[in-house]
PDB file of C-alpha atoms in Angstrom:
ATOM      1  CA  MET A1331      90.956 101.597  71.867  1.00 80.00           C
ATOM      2  CA  GLY A1332      92.202 104.022  70.360  1.00 89.00           C
ATOM      3  CA  PRO A1333      96.286 103.520  69.832  1.00 91.00           C
ATOM      4  CA  THR A1334      97.654 105.765  72.750  1.00 95.00           C
ATOM      5  CA  SER A1335      95.710 105.068  75.326  1.00 92.00           C
ATOM      6  CA  ALA A1336      96.533 101.005  74.367  1.00 94.00           C
ATOM      7  CA  ILE A1337      99.993 103.219  74.955  1.00 96.00           C
ATOM      8  CA  VAL A1338      99.313 104.462  77.960  1.00 96.00           C
ATOM      9  CA  LEU A1339      97.731 101.053  79.337  1.00 95.00           C
ATOM     10  CA  TYR A1340     100.870  98.991  78.388  1.00 97.00           C
ATOM     11  CA  ALA A1341     102.795 101.879  79.586  1.00 97.00           C
ATOM     12  CA  VAL A1342     100.468 101.242  82.953  1.00 97.00           C
ATOM     13  CA  ILE A1343     101.404  97.748  83.747  1.00 97.00           C
ATOM     14  CA  TRP A1344     104.520  97.277  82.493  1.00 97.00           C
ATOM     15  CA  TRP A1345     105.710 100.227  85.379  1.00 97.00           C
ATOM     16  CA  MET A1346     102.945  97.928  87.569  1.00 97.00           C
ATOM     17  CA  THR A1347     104.755  94.586  86.837  1.00 96.00           C
ATOM     18  CA  LEU A1348     108.465  96.428  87.268  1.00 94.00           C
ATOM     19  CA  PHE A1349     107.377  97.838  90.629  1.00 94.00           C
ATOM     20  CA  CYS A1350     106.639  93.754  91.558  1.00 94.00           C
ATOM     21  CA  VAL A1351     109.364  91.825  90.070  1.00 92.00           C
ATOM     22  CA  ALA A1352     112.365  94.605  90.941  1.00 88.00           C
ATOM     23  CA  PRO A1353     112.530  93.160  94.867  1.00 88.00           C
ATOM     24  CA  LEU A1354     113.109  90.105  93.607  1.00 87.00           C
ATOM     25  CA  ARG A1355     116.973  88.390  93.710  1.00 86.00           C
ATOM     26  CA  LEU A1356     117.452  91.714  94.899  1.00 84.00           C
ATOM     27  CA  LYS A1357     120.624  91.569  96.938  1.00 86.00           C
ATOM     28  CA  THR A1358     121.615  94.194  99.442  1.00 85.00           C
ATOM     29  CA  GLN A1359     125.370  95.337 100.994  1.00 85.00           C
ATOM     30  CA  GLN A1360     123.955  94.358 104.111  1.00 83.00           C
ATOM     31  CA  ASP A1361     123.557  90.909 103.021  1.00 82.00           C
ATOM     32  CA  LEU A1362     126.613  90.252 101.348  1.00 84.00           C
ATOM     33  CA  GLY A1363     128.366  92.196 104.783  1.00 85.00           C
ATOM     34  CA  GLN A1364     129.430  94.832 102.379  1.00 84.00           C
ATOM     35  CA  VAL A1365     128.732  97.566 103.398  1.00 86.00           C
ATOM     36  CA  THR A1366     130.273 100.954 101.605  1.00 83.00           C
ATOM     37  CA  ARG A1367     131.007 103.770 104.163  1.00 87.00           C
ATOM     38  CA  GLY A1368     128.126 106.252 103.514  1.00 88.00           C
ATOM     39  CA  THR A1369     126.338 104.654 102.550  1.00 85.00           C
ATOM     40  CA  PRO A1370     122.641 102.854 103.544  1.00 86.00           C
ATOM     41  CA  SER A1371     122.938  99.741 104.689  1.00 84.00           C
ATOM     42  CA  GLY A1372     120.006  98.377 102.285  1.00 82.00           C
ATOM     43  CA  ALA A1373     120.891  99.736  98.946  1.00 81.00           C
ATOM     44  CA  PRO A1374     121.659  97.228  96.218  1.00 81.00           C
ATOM     45  CA  GLU A1375     124.555  95.200  95.038  1.00 80.00           C
ATOM     46  CA  VAL A1376     123.171  92.402  92.694  1.00 79.00           C
ATOM     47  CA  HIS A1377     120.276  93.886  91.005  1.00 81.00           C
ATOM     48  CA  HIS A1378     119.986  91.595  88.616  1.00 86.00           C
ATOM     49  CA  LEU A1379     118.358  94.740  86.187  1.00 88.00           C
ATOM     50  CA  LYS A1380     118.852  93.078  82.699  1.00 93.00           C
ATOM     51  CA  GLU A1381     116.716  90.182  83.511  1.00 93.00           C
ATOM     52  CA  LYS A1382     114.731  91.889  85.634  1.00 93.00           C
ATOM     53  CA  LEU A1383     113.565  94.137  82.772  1.00 94.00           C
ATOM     54  CA  LEU A1384     113.038  90.650  79.942  1.00 96.00           C
ATOM     55  CA  ILE A1385     110.586  89.205  82.666  1.00 95.00           C
ATOM     56  CA  THR A1386     109.024  92.518  83.096  1.00 96.00           C
ATOM     57  CA  THR A1387     108.710  93.139  79.518  1.00 97.00           C
ATOM     58  CA  GLY A1388     106.887  89.580  78.834  1.00 97.00           C
ATOM     59  CA  VAL A1389     104.495  89.272  82.420  1.00 97.00           C
ATOM     60  CA  ALA A1390     103.589  92.999  80.944  1.00 97.00           C
ATOM     61  CA  THR A1391     102.906  91.947  77.233  1.00 97.00           C
ATOM     62  CA  VAL A1392     100.177  88.133  78.352  1.00 98.00           C
ATOM     63  CA  ILE A1393      98.604  90.776  81.030  1.00 97.00           C
ATOM     64  CA  PHE A1394      98.082  93.840  78.717  1.00 97.00           C
ATOM     65  CA  LEU A1395      97.387  91.196  76.063  1.00 97.00           C
ATOM     66  CA  ILE A1396      94.304  90.074  78.233  1.00 95.00           C
ATOM     67  CA  ALA A1397      93.574  93.496  79.568  1.00 94.00           C
ATOM     68  CA  ALA A1398      93.711  94.670  75.671  1.00 94.00           C
ATOM     69  CA  GLY A1399      91.494  91.451  74.615  1.00 93.00           C
ATOM     70  CA  VAL A1400      89.019  91.705  77.571  1.00 92.00           C
ATOM     71  CA  ILE A1401      88.353  95.203  76.645  1.00 89.00           C
ATOM     72  CA  LEU A1402      88.151  94.331  72.510  1.00 90.00           C
ATOM     73  CA  SER A1403      85.788  91.847  73.092  1.00 91.00           C
ATOM     74  CA  GLY A1404      83.386  93.723  74.992  1.00 85.00           C
ATOM     75  CA  VAL A1405      83.093  91.196  77.869  1.00 87.00           C
ATOM     76  CA  ILE A1406      83.521  93.891  80.963  1.00 83.00           C
ATOM     77  CA  SER A1407      82.251  97.674  79.864  1.00 79.00           C
ATOM     78  CA  VAL A1408      82.381 100.424  81.964  1.00 77.00           C
ATOM     79  CA  ARG A1409      78.687 100.473  82.468  1.00 79.00           C
ATOM     80  CA  ASP A1410      79.703  96.649  84.215  1.00 80.00           C
ATOM     81  CA  LEU A1411      81.515  98.569  86.508  1.00 80.00           C
ATOM     82  CA  ASP A1412      78.945 101.492  86.998  1.00 79.00           C
ATOM     83  CA  TRP A1413      78.057 100.120  90.712  1.00 79.00           C
ATOM     84  CA  PHE A1414      76.361 103.433  92.028  1.00 81.00           C
ATOM     85  CA  GLY A1415      73.728 103.913  89.264  1.00 74.00           C
ATOM     86  CA  ARG A1416      75.523 106.991  88.472  1.00 77.00           C
ATOM     87  CA  MET A1417      75.240 106.189  84.181  1.00 72.00           C
ATOM     88  CA  PRO A1418      72.069 107.109  82.435  1.00 72.00           C
ATOM     89  CA  PRO A1419      70.529 104.232  80.993  1.00 69.00           C
ATOM     90  CA  ASP A1420      70.383 103.388  77.005  1.00 65.00           C
TER      91      ASP A1420
END
């Protein structure tokens, strides 16, 4: 795995982790009973964004280290994922 593919892999893992972490502990305007006129009731009022970004970075780093370790060690290769026999044998 080259440096560019490592950066891309980390970025994909980071964003997917952020999308999983973002809804946690989210308080909407409707939850607090303070809906501002002209905004959707599901708009976030308290989002804890800084904490979520730190959590996302930590979790994504751990997941990336595991994925990079598996890729670099060769435990799983592209040939292992060839379920339909499309790759020619060595």
